[in-house]
Every structure is written in C-alpha cells, then in structure tokens.
Coordinates of C-alpha atoms in Angstrom, one line a residue:
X24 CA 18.4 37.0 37.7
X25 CA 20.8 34.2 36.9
X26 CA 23.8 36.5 36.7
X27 CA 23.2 38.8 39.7
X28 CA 22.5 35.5 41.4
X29 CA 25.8 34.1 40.4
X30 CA 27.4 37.2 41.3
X31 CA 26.1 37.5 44.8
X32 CA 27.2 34.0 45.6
X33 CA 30.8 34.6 43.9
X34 CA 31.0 38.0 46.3
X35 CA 30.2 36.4 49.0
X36 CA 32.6 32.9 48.7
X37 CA 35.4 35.9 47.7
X38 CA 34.7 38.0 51.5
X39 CA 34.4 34.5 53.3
X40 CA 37.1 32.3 51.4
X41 CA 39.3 34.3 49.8
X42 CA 42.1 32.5 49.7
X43 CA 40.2 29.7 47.6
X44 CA 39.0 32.5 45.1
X45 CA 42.0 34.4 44.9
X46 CA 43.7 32.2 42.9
X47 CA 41.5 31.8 40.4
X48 CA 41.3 35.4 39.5
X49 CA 45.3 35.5 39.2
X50 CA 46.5 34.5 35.5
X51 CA 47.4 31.0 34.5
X52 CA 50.8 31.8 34.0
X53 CA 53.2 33.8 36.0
X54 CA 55.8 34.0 33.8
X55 CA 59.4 34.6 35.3
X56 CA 62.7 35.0 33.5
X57 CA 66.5 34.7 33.9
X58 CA 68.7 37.8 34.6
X59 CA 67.4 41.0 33.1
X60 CA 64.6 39.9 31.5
X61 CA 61.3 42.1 33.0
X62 CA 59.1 40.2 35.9
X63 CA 55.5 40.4 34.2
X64 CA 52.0 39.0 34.8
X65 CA 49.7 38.9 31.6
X66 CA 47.6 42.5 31.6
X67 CA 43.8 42.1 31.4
X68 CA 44.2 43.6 27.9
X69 CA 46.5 40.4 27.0
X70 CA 44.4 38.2 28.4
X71 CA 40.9 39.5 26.9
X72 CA 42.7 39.8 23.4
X73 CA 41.6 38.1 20.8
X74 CA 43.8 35.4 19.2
X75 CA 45.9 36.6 16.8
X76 CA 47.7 33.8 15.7
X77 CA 45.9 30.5 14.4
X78 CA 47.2 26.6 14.6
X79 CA 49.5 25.3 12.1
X80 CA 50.5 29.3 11.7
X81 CA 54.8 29.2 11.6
X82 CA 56.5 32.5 12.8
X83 CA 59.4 33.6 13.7
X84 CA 59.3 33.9 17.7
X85 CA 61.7 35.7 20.4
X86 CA 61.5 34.3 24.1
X87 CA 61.5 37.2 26.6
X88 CA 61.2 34.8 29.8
X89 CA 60.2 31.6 31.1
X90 CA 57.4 30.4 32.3
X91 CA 56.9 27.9 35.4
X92 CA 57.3 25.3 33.3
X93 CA 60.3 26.6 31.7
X94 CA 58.8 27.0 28.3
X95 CA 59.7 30.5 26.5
X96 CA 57.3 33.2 27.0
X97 CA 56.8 34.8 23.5
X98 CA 54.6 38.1 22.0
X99 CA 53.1 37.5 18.5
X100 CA 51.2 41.1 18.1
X101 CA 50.4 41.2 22.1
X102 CA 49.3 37.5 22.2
X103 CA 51.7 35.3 24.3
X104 CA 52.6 32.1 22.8
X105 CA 54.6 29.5 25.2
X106 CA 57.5 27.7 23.2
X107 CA 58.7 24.6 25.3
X108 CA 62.8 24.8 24.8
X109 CA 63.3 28.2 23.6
X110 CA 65.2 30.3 26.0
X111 CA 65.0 34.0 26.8
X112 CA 66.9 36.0 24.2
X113 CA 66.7 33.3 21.5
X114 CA 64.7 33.8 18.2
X115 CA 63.4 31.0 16.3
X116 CA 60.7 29.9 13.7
X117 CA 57.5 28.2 16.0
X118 CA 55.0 26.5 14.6
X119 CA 51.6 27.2 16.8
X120 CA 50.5 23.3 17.4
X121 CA 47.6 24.4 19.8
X122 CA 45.5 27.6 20.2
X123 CA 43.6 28.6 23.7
X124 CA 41.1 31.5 24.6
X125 CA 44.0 33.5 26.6
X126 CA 47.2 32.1 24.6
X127 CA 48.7 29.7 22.3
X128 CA 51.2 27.4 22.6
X129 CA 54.4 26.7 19.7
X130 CA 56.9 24.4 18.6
X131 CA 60.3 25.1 17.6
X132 CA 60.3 24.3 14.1
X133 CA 64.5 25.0 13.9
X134 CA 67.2 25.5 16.6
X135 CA 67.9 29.2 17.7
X136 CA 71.1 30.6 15.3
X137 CA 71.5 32.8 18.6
X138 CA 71.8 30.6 21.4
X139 CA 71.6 31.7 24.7
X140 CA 74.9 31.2 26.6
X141 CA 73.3 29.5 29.3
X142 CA 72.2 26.6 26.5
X143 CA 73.9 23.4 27.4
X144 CA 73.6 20.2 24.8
X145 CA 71.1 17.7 27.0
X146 CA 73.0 15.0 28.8
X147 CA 70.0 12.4 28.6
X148 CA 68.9 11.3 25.3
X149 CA 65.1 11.0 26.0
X150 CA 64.6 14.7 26.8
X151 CA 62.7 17.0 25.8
X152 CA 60.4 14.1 25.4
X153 CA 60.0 12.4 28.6
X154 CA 58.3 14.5 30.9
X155 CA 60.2 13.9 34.2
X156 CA 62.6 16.8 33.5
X157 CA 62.3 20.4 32.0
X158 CA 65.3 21.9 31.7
X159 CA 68.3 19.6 31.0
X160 CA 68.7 22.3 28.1
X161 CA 70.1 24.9 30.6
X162 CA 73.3 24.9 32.8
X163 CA 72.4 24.1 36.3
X164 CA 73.4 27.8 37.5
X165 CA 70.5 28.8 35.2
X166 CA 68.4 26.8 36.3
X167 CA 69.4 27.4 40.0
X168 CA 68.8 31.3 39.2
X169 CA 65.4 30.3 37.3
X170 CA 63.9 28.7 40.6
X171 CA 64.8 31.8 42.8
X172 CA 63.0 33.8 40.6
X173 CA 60.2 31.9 40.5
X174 CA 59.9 31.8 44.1
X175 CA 60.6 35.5 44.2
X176 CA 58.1 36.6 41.7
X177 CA 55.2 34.5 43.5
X178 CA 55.7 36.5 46.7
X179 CA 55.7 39.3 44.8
X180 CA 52.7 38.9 42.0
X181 CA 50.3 36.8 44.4
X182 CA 51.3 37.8 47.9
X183 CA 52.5 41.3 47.3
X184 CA 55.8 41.1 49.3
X185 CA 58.9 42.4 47.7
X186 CA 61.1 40.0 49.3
X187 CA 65.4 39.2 48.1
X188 CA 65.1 35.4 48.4
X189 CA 68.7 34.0 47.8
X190 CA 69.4 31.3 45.5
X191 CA 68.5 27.9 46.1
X192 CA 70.7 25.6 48.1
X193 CA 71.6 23.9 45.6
X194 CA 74.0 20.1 44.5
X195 CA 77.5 20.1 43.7
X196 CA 76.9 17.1 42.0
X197 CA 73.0 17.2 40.8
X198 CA 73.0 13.4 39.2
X199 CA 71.4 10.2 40.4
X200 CA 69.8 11.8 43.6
X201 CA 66.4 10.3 43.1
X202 CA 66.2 7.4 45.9
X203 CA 62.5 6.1 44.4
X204 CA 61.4 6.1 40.7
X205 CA 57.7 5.1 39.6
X206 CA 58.1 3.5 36.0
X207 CA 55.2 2.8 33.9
X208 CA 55.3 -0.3 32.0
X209 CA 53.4 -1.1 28.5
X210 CA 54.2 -2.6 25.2
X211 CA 53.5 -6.0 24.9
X212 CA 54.8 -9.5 27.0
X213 CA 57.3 -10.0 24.0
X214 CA 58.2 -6.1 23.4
X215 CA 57.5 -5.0 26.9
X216 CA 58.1 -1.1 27.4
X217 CA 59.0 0.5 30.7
X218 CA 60.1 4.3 31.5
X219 CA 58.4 7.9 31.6
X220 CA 54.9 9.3 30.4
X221 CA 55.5 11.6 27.5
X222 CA 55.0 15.4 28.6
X223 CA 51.0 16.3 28.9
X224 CA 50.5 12.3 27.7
X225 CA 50.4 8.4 28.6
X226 CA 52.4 7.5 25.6
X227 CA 55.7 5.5 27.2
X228 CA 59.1 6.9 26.5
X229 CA 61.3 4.4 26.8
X230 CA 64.3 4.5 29.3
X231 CA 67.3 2.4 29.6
X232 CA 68.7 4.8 32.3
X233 CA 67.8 7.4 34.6
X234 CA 70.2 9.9 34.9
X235 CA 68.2 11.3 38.3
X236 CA 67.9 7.7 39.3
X237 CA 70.0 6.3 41.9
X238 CA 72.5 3.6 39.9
X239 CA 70.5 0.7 41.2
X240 CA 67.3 1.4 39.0
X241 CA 68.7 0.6 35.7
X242 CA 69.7 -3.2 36.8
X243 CA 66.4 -3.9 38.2
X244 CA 64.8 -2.1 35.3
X245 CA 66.8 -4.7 33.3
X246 CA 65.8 -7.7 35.1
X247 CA 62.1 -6.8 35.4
X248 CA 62.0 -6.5 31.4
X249 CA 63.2 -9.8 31.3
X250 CA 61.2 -11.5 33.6
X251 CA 58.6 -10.2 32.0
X252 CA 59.3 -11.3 28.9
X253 CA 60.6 -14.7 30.2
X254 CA 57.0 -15.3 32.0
X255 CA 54.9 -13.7 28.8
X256 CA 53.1 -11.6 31.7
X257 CA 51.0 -9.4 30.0
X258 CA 51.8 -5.4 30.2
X259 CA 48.3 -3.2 31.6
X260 CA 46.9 -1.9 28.4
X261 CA 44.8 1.4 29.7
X262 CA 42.4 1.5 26.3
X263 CA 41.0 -1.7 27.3
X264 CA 41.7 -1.6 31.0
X265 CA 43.5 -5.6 30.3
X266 CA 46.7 -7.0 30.8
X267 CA 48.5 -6.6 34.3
X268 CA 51.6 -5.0 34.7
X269 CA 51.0 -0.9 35.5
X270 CA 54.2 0.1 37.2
X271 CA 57.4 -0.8 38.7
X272 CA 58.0 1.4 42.0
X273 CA 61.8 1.5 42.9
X274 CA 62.9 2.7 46.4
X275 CA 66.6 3.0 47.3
X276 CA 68.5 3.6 50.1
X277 CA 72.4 4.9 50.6
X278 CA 73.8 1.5 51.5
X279 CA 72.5 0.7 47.8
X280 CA 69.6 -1.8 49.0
X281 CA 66.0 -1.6 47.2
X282 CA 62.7 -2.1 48.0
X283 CA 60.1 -2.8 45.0
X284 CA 56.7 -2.8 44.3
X285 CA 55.3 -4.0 41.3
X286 CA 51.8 -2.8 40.4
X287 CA 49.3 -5.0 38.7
X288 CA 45.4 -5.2 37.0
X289 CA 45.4 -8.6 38.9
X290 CA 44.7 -10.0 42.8
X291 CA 48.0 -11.4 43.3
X292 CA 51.2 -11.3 40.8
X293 CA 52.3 -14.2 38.5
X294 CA 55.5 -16.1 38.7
X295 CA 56.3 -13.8 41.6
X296 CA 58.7 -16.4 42.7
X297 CA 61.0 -16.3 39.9
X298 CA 60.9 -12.6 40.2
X299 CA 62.6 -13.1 43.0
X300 CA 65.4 -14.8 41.9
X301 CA 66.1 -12.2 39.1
X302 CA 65.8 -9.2 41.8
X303 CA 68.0 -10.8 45.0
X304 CA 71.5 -10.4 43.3
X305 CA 70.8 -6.5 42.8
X306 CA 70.7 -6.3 46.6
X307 CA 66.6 -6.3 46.5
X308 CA 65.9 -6.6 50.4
X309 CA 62.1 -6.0 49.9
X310 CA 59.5 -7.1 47.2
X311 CA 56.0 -5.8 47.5
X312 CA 52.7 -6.4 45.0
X313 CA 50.3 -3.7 44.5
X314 CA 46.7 -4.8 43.4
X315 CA 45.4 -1.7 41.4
X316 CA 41.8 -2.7 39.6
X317 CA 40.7 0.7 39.3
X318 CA 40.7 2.9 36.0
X319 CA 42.5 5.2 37.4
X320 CA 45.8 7.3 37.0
X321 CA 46.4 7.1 40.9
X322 CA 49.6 4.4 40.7
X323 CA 49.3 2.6 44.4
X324 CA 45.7 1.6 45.9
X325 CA 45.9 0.6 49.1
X326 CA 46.1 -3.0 48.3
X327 CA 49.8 -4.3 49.1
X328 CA 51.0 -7.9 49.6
X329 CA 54.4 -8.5 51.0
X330 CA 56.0 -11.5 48.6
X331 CA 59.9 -11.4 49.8
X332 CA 61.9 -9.8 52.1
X333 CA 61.4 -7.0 54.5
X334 CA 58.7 -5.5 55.3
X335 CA 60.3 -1.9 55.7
X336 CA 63.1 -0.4 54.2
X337 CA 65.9 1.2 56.2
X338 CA 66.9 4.5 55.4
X339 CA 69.4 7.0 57.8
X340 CA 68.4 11.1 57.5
X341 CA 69.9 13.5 59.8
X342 CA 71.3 10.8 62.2
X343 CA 67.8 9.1 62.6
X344 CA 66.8 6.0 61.3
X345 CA 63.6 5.7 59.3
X346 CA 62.0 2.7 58.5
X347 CA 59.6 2.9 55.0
X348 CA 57.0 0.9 53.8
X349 CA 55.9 1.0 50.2
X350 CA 53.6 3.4 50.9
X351 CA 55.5 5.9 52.9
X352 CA 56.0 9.5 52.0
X353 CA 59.8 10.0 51.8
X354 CA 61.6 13.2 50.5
X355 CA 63.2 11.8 47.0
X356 CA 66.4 13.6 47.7
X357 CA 68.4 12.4 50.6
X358 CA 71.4 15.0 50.0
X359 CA 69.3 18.3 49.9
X360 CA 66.5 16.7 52.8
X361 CA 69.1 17.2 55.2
X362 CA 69.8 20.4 53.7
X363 CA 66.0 21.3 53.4
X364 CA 66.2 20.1 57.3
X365 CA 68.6 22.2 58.6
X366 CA 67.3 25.4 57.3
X367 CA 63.6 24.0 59.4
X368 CA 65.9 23.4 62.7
X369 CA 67.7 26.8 61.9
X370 CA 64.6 28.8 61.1
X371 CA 62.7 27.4 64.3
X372 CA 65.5 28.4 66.6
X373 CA 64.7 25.9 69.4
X374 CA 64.9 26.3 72.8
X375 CA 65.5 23.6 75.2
X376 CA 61.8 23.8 76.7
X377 CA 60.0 24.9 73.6
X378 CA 56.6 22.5 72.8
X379 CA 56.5 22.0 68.8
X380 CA 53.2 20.8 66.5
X381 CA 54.5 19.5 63.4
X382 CA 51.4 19.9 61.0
X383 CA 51.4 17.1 57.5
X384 CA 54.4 15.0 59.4
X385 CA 54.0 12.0 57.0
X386 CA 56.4 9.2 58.8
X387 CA 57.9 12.1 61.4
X388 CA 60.9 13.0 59.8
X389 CA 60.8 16.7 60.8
X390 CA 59.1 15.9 63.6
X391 CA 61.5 13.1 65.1
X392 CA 64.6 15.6 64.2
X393 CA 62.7 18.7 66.1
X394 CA 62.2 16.2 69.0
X395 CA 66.0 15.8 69.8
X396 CA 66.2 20.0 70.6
X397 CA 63.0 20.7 72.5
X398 CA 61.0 19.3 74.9
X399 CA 57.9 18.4 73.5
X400 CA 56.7 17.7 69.4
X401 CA 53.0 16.8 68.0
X402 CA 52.9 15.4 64.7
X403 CA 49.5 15.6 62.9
X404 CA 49.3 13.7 59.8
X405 CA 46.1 11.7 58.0
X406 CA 48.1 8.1 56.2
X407 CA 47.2 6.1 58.8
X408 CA 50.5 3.9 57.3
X409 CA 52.6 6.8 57.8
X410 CA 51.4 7.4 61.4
X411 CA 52.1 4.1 62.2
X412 CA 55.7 4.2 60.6
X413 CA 56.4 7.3 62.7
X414 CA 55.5 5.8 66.3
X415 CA 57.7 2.9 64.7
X416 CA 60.8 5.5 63.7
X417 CA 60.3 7.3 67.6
X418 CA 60.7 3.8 68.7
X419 CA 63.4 3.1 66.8
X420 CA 65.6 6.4 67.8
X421 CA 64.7 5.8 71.4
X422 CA 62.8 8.7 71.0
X423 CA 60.1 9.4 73.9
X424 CA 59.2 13.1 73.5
X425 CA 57.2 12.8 70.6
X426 CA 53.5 12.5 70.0
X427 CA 51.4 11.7 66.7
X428 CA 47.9 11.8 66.0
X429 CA 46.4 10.5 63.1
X430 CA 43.4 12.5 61.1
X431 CA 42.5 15.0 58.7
X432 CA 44.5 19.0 60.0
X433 CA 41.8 20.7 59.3
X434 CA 39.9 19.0 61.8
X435 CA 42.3 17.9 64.5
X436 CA 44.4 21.1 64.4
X437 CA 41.0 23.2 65.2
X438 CA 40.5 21.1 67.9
X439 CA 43.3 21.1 69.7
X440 CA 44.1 25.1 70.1
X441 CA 40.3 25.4 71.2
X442 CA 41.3 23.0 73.7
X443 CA 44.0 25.1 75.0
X444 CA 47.2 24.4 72.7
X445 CA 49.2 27.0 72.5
X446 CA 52.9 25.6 70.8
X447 CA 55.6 27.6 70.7
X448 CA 56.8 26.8 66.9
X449 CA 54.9 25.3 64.1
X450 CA 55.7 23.7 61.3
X451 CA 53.8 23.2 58.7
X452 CA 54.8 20.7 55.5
X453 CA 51.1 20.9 53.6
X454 CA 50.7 18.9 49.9
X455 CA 50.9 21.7 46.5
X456 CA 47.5 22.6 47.1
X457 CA 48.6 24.5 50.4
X458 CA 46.7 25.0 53.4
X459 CA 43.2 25.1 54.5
X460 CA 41.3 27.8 55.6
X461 CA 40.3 26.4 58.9
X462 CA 44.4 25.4 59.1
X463 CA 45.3 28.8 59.0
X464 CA 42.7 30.5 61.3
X465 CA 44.0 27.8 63.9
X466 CA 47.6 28.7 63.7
X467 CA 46.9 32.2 64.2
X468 CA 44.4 31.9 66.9
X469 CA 47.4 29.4 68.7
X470 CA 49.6 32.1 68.0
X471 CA 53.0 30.9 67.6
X472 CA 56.4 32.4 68.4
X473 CA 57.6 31.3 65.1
X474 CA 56.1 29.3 62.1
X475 CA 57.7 27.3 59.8
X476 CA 56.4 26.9 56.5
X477 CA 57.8 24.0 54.1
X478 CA 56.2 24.9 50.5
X479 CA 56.8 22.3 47.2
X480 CA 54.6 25.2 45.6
X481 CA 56.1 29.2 45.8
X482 CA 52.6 29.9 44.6
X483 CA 50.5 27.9 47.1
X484 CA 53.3 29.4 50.0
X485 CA 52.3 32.8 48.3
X486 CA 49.2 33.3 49.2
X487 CA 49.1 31.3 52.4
X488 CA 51.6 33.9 53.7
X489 CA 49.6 36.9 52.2
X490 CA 46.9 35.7 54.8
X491 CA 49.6 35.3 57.7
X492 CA 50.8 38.3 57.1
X493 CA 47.5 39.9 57.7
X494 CA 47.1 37.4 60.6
X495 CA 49.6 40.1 61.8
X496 CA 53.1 37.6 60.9
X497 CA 55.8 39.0 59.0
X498 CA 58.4 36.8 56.8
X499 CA 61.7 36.8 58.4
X500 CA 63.8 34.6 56.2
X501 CA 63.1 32.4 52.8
X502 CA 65.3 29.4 51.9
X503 CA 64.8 27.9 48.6
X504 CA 66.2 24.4 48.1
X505 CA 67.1 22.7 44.7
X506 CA 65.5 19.0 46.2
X507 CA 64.1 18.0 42.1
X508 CA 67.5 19.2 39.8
X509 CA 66.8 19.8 35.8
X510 CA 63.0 19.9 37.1
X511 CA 60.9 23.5 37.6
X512 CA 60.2 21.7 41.2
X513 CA 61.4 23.7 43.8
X514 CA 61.6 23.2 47.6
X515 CA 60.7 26.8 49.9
X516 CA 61.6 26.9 53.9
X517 CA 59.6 29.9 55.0
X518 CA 59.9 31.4 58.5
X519 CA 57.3 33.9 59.7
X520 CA 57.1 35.1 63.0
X521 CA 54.4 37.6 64.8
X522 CA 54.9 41.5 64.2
X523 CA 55.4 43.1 67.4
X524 CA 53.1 46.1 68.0
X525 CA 54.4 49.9 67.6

C-alpha cells in the first residue's frame, strides 16, 4: 500500500504541478559542449548503470563536452565522470576523488599533452581554486560560445524548442566589471584572511586582487586587513560560532565612490571609528555595520547600522539615477545592465499609451526605464527596502508615471488581473528558481501583447516557457547577455508573444 500510495500522490502533484515535478525527473546534468561536440542528456541506461569506476581509481580520461559548470564531461565504460578543467577534445590521466549513484566525479592528475586551442594560461593566480570563476582556462570567445549553448540546449532538452539563440552580448573588455564584491573574512586578529570560499567549501582562499573587482576593492581590502589587525578584532570562526568579523561587502559606483558594510557576530562593531579614518582616503562615501548572530550561510540579516557617511549610494544606469542602500538588489555589471536593458526596451516594443507591470522590480530599474516610453508601469516586488528605494529613485528622476506595490507575486499578481488588470507588456525578472505556478496562470489569464522574460537561469526560463507556450505564446526572439564573464552565469532576455489563431 505504501508504494501505490506514494505513487498516487506523485501522479497527482505531476497533473496539478508540473512544472515543480518536471524538473526533477530531468537529469542532474545537462551537459553541453563547444563546437562540434554532440548535445546529449544522460540515457536512462546511463543513469541506472552501475558504477564502474571506484574512488581513488586513476584513468586515462577524454572530455567530450562541458557541463554547466564547465567541468569536462567524460565516459569510463558508459559511466560519466565530470573532470573540473579538462576541456572537450583533451585526454588526460583523472583520478576519481568522489563516487555518486548516477556518476563520479575526477581530478586531473597531469595537464592534457593535447591542449585544446581554445586553452588560455589563467590570468588570476587563485583559480581553479577560488570558486568565484570557472573558466578563466578558456578564451573568452569560448566561453562566449559555451553560454549560448547552454542556453540553447535548455530550450531544447527541457522545453523542447529548437530555437538558434545568437551569442551572448558580450565585453570588449571583460575585466573589473564587478561594481559589489562580498568577501569572507577568517584567519586570526594577527593573520587575518579575507577573499573567496573554495569551490563546493568554506575554506578561505586568499585574495590580494580581484581581477572581476572594480580597482577600488583591493585598497579597501588592504586597509580593512590592517585595521583589523591594528584593533586585534577577532575574525568569525564558524566551528565555534565566535569571533566577529564574517564579511566585508564592497559596493562601487562609476565615479569610483564605495559604500561598505562590514558584517559581524556582534551588536555593534569595534573601533568603528578608526575604521573610518583608514576607509575615507579611498573615496568611501558610506560605511554600514551588519549584525549577523545567526549560524547561518545567509551573509546580511536585516540588521544594519549606519556608522559614516551616506546613507545611499548613487549610481547612474540608463540615464536614471539610482540610489542603493546596503541591502539593494543591483545588477553587478553596470556595462552589460544597460546592454541587458536595451534588449528589455527593444523586445517590449513600447507604445506611447501602452500600461506595463513589471513583475520582481527590486529598486525599479526596469521599471523606472520602461516608465519614460509608455504611459503607465506597475512594479511588484516583496524587499520592502527595495520598494522603498524605488518610490525614492521615481522621485529622484522626476518620474510620476510609475506605481510599486510591495508583497509576495504570487499573491499580489493573482489579485490584480482578477480585479480587472489587463497590461499590455509584462516583464518579468524572477530569482533562479523561476516562477510560480500561480505567477504564470496570472500572466496568461491577463493575457499580454508581449511578455518579457529576464532569466539568470536558461533552465528555470526553460521550462517556464514550455508552460507559456502551451498558455498558447510563442518565443519570438532570445538575447543572451555575458553580465558574469569567466563565470558559467549567464543572463537570457526572452520575448514571447501570444500565437494568433489559424
């Protein structure tokens, strides 16, 4: 009984809320590759195998794509092994360091004697083992050409659309783009430590510099290491939930001014005044102490004090001006935002007395941009903070056409069309994990002209826009943008517009 019972109740969420089931049916990796390499999804045969290969077992590996983490996908007698840094088309002795029930995962063991000619030598000593980046191995070209495919392959694999998505836009120059860092800081008061989480760890990997950090970081990175070790103030220790010092938060704008937040195991932070003194020749307009108690990997609580400075940070995008608070939501990449922008105010093709609902508007960004070409745009977002920062930016702008409500989408948006809404264009800008299922029903019951769909997740835009396309919408026109270089982030514009009947 306890199987046919768990069977009934997994039909029925699968015919009621499929598009929370679907994906976990789909295999953990899609696996995509560069240039001629076959697009292929693990075969049920793969992925009941039984392991083949055991840990500590050394073979001699060839990479025949990439998966979305742009580790080498290799086949050890049908078994797929993932080899972080091996490219597609290079062989090379892997040691198997870990072993799961689908697949295993290797480490190169010696360089490839073949490299692939799209190997570059890394520009930033701390890779491969800091986890922000995954790919400074490969020219950016490659990695350009990697991120369409991914996007590409998702439509295809999850969402069943055979679609030619063009490469992404993406940066003639793709260095120090990054205008906010979040640093972890450890070590000791004497030997304090401050830079990036090893990959799939909390182990510290130390860095002096940044590459995708604006310039600024590295100077205040500098002082903060010796305040700290000036003031003996006591680095967080997460083993023993002591000490004080979690991270440093750095946010920087294009005139070169910062705004930081230090977050601390502590009420209020120590010596704060002579921190100060060290940040205010680095052009630090704005210091800000976050009180995070919790055992937690969530950086910021909700917890801020205002020590020095302003209270905001002022930051130009797209003509507007935007003013940030420490919590604010804030693309990371100024240069390919407005790119990423443009393809929104292109794909929603406004007219001058088109009404707009901007879904997820964070501080109103897209929404405050729309507003200048249309008559009338709704921003829905649920940071109260950010809410309140985008009245503030419409202020700001001189900006009188635009409306924002503060609450949760998936029950304001509902709301709203059954009380008659009925927008011409929406946009939507959801978090990775995509939209809601009551989001989606609303959108098609308002049944938008046009809908424009802002994905930092091909896969989670996959299979939202398998259900709008049987909503009756088709997909018009995809736009990838390159807004996280040497990263396997990639940003999607989506546009998707309502099939006309035969």
């Amino acid at each position: 009984m306890p199987f046919f019972d768990f069977f009934f109740r997994f039909f029925k969420a699968f015919v009621t809320f499929p598009h929370l089931v679907i994906p976990f049916l789909l295999p953990i990796h899609i696996l995509w590759t560069i240039d001629s390499f076959p697009v292929t999804i693990l075969p049920v045969q793969d992925r009941n195998r039984r392991l083949t290969v055991k840990k500590n077992d050394e073979l001699l590996l060839t990479a025949d794509g990439l998966d979305s983490n742009q580790a080498g996908v290799c086949r050890h007698e049908g078994m797929v092994v993932f080899v972080p840094g091996l490219l597609p088309g290079e062989t090379a002795r892997v040691k198997i360091i870990k072993t799961e029930k689908r697949f295993a995962i290797g480490r190169m063991e010696s360089p490839s004697e073949s490299p692939a000619p799209f190997r570059r030598i890394p520009d930033c000593p701390a890779f491969p083992r800091c986890g922000g980046c995954s790919c400074r191995h490969m020219t950016y070209e490659a990695t350009l050409e990697a991120k369409r495919l991914q996007v590409q392959n998702c439509f295809h694999q999850i969402a069943g659309l055979d679609l030619s998505v063009p490469v992404p836009s993406g940066m003639e120059d793709p260095t120090a783009y990054r205008n906010k860092t979040s640093l972890p800081v450890g070590g000791t008061a004497d030997q304090p430590l401050i830079g990036f989480f090893a990959s799939r760890s909390h182990a510290i990997i130390p860095v002096d510099r940044c590459p995708n950090a604006m310039p600024p970081a590295e100077e205040i990175i500098q002082a903060f290491l010796r305040w700290i070790r000036k003031k003996h103030i006591p680095p967080y220790q997460e083993s023993g939930h002591c000490g004080i010092l979690r991270h440093l938060v750095i946010r920087t704008n294009l005139r070169g001014e910062s705004m930081v937040t230090v977050v601390g195991n502590a009420p209020s932070l120590p010596c704060a005044e002579d921190l100060v003194q060290a940040l205010i020749p680095l052009k630090v307009v704005s210091l800000f102490f976050n009180s995070n108690r919790e055992k937690s990997n969530v950086i910021l609580s909700d917890s801020f004090h205002h020590i020095y400075g302003r209270n905001t940070l002022p930051v130009t995008l797209c003509g507007l001006r935007f003013e940030l608070s420490p919590a604010s939501f804030f693309q990371v990449n100024p240069i390919q935002t407005e790119k990423l922008y443009a393809s929104v105010r292109s794909m929603a093709n406004l007219k001058p007395d088109d009404t707009v609902c901007d879904v997820y508007c964070g501080v109103g960004t897209i929404t405050l941009m729309l507003a200048l070409h249309c008559r009338k745009v709704l921003g829905i977002e649920v940071v109260p903070p950010a809410v309140e920062n985008a009245k503030r930016n419409a202020a700001f702008n001189g900006i009188q056409n635009a409306d924002f409500l503060c609450g949760d989408a998936e029950k304001i948006l509902p709301r709203l069309v059954s009380d008659g809404m009925k927008p011409d264009v929406i946009v939507v800008d959801p978090p990775r994990k995509g939209l809601a299922q009551a989001v989606i029903q609303a959108i098609t019951q308002a049944a938008p002209d046009r809908l424009v769909y802002v994905s930092c997740n091909p896969a989670t835009l996959a299979r939202d826009v398998q259900l709008f396309y049987e909503s009756g919408y088709s997909v018009n026109q995809v736009q990838p943008v390159d807004m996280f270089a040497w990263t396997s982030g990639v940003e999607t514009v989506c546009l998707l517009s309502k099939r006309t009947a035969v």
